[in-house]
PDB file of C-alpha atoms in Angstrom:
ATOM      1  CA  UNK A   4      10.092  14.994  -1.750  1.00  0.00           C
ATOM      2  CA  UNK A   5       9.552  12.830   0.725  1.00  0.00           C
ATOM      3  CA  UNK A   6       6.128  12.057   2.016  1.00  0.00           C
ATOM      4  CA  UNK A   7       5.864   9.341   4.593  1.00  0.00           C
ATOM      5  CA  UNK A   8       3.958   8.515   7.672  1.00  0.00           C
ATOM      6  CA  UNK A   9       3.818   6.829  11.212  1.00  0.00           C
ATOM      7  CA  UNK A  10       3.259   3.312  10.831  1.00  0.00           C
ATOM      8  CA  UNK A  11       4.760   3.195   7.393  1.00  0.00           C
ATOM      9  CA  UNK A  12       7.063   1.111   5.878  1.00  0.00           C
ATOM     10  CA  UNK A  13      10.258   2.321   4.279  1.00  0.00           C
ATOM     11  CA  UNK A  14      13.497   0.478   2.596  1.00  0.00           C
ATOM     12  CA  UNK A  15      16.955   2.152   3.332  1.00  0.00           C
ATOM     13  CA  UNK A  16      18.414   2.862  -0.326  1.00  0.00           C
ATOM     14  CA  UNK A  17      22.549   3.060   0.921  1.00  0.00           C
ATOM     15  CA  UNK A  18      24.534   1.077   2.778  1.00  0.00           C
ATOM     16  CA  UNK A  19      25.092   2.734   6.472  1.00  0.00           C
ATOM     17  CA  UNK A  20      26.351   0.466   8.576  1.00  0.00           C
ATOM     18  CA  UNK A  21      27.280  -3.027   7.303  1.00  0.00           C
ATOM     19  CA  UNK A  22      25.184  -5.973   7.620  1.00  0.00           C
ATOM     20  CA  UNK A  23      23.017  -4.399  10.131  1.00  0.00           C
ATOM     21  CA  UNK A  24      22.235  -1.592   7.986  1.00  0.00           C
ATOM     22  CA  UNK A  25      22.025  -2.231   4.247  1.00  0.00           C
ATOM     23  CA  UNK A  26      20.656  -1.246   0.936  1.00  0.00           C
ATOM     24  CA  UNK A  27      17.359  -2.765   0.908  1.00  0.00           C
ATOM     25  CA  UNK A  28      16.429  -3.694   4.726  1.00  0.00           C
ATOM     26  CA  UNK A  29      13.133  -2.344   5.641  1.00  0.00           C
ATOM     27  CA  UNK A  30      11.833  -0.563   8.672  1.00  0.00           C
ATOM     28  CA  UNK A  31       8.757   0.459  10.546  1.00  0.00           C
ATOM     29  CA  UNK A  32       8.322   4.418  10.676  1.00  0.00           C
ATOM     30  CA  UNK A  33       7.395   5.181  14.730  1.00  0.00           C
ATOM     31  CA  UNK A  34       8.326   8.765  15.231  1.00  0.00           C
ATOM     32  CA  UNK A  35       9.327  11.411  12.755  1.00  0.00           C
ATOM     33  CA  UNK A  36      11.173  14.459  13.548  1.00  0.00           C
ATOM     34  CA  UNK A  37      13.208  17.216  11.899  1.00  0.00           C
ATOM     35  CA  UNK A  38      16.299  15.426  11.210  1.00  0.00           C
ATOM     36  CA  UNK A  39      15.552  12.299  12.294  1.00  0.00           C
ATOM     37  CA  UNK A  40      13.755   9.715  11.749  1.00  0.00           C
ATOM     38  CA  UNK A  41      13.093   6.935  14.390  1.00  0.00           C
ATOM     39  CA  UNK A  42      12.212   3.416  12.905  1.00  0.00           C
ATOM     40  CA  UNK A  43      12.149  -0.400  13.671  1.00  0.00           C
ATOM     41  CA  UNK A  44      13.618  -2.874  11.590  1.00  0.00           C
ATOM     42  CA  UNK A  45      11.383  -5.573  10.000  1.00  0.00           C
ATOM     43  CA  UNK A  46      13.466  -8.250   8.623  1.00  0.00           C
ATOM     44  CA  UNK A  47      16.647 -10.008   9.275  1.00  0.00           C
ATOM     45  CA  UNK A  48      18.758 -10.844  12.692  1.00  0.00           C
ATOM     46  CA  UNK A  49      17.806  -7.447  13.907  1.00  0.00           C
ATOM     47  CA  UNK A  50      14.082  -7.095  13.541  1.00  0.00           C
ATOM     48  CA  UNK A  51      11.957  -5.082  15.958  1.00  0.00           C
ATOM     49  CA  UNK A  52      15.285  -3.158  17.125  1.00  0.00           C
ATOM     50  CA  UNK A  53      14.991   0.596  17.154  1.00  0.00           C
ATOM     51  CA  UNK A  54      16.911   2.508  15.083  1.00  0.00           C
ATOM     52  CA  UNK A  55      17.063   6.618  14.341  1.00  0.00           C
ATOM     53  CA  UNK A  56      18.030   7.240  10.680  1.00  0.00           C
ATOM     54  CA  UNK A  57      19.334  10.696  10.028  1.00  0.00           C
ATOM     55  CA  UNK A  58      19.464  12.975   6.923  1.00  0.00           C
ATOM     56  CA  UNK A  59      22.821  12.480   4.929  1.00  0.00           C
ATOM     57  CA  UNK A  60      24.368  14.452   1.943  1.00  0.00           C
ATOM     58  CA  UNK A  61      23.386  12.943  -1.273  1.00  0.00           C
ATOM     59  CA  UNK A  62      25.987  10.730  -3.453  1.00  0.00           C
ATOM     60  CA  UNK A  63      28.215  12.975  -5.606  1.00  0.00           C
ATOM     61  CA  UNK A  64      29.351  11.986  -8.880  1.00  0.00           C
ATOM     62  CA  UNK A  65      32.049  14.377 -10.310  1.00  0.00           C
ATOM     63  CA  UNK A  66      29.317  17.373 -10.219  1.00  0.00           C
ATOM     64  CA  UNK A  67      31.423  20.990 -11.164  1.00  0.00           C
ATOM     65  CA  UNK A  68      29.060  22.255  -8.110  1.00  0.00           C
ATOM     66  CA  UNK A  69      28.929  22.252  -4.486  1.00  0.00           C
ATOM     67  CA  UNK A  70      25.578  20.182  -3.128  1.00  0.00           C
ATOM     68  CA  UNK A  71      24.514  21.680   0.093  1.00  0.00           C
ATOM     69  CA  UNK A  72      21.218  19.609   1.334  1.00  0.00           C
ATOM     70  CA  UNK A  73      20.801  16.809   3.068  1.00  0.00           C
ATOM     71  CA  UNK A  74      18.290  13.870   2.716  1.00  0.00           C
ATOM     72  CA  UNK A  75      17.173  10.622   4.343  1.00  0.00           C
ATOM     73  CA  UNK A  76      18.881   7.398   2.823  1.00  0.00           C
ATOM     74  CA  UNK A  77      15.213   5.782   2.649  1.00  0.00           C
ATOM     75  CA  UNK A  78      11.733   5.559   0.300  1.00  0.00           C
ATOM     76  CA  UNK A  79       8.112   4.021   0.710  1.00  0.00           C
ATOM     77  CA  UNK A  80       8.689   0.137   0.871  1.00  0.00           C
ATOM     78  CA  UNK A  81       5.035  -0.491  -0.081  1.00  0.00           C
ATOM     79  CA  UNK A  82       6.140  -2.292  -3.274  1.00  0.00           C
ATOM     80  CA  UNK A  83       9.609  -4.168  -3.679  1.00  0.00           C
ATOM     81  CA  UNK A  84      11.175  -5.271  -6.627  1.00  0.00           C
ATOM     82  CA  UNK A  85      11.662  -9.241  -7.285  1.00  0.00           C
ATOM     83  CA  UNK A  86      15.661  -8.528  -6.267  1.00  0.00           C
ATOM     84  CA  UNK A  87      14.652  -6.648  -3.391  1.00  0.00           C
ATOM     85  CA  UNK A  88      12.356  -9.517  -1.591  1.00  0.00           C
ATOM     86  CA  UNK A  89      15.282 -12.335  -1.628  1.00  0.00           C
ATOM     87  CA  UNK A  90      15.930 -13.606   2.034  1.00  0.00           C
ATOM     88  CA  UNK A  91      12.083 -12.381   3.143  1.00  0.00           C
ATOM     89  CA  UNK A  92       8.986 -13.768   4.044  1.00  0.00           C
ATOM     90  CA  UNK A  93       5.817 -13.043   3.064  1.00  0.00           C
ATOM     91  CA  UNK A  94       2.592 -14.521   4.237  1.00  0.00           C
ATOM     92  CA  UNK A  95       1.117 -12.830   1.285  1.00  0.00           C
ATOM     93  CA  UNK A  96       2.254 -11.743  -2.057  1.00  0.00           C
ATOM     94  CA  UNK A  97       1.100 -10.907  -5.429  1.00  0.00           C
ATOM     95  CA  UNK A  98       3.173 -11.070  -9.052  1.00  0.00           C
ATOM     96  CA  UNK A  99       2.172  -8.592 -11.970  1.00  0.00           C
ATOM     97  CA  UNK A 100       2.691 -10.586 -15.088  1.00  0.00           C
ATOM     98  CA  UNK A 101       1.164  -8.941 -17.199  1.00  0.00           C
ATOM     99  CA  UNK A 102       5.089  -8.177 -18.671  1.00  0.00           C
ATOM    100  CA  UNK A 103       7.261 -11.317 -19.115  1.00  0.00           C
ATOM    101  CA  UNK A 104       9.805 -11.625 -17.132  1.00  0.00           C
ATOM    102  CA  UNK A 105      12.986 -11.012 -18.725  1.00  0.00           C
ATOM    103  CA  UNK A 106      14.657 -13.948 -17.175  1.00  0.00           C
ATOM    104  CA  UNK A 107      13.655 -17.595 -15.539  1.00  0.00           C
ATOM    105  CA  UNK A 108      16.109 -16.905 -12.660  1.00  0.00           C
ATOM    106  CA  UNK A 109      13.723 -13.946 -11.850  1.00  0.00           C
ATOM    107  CA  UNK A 110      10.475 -15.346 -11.925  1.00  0.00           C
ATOM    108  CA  UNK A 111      11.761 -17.972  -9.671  1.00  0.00           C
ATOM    109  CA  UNK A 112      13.394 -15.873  -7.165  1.00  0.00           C
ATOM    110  CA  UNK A 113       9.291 -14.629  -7.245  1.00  0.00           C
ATOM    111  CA  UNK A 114       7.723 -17.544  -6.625  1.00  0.00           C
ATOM    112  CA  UNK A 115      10.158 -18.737  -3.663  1.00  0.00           C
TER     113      UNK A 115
END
């Protein structure tokens, strides 16, 4: 279930329409409807354009049943993994090491 917001910030989990679109670029919720939700994008080439973002059938993986819903591609962007935040800046950010890190190459990636 989906529980989001206006004025929150979301992350688009598929790839809809290539490199505009993409798994992982984050938006700006401004109106939400029914089917539909309208959003602005935050990062990248394309921030502060407006974009709708509609409900989609879910990925199928060789399932002996028929799905029949429909969801939006998307989930709260309040935290984002170290993979996730390559290419963005941050004025602010905070690193919970309180786990290792299972790899230089990620803690790095962090601290850029």
């Amino acid at each position: 279930m989906l529980n989001i917001k206006v004025g929150s910030s979301i992350m688009l989990l598929r790839n809809l329409d290539p490199p505009k679109l993409c798994n992982g670029t984050r938006f700006c919720v401004r109106k939400l409807m029914a089917n539909v939700i309208k959003s602005s994008i935050l990062t990248g080439n394309n921030k502060g354009e407006s974009i709708f973002l509609r409900r989609i059938p879910p990925i199928l993986s060789d399932m002996p049943f028929e799905f029949k819903s429909l969801q939006f591609p998307v989930r709260l962007a309040f935290v984002i993994t170290i993979n996730k935040t390559e290419d963005h800046s941050l004025k602010v950010t905070g690193i919970n090491l309180e786990t290792p890190c299972f790899s230089h190459v990620l803690l790095y990636g962090a601290c850029s």
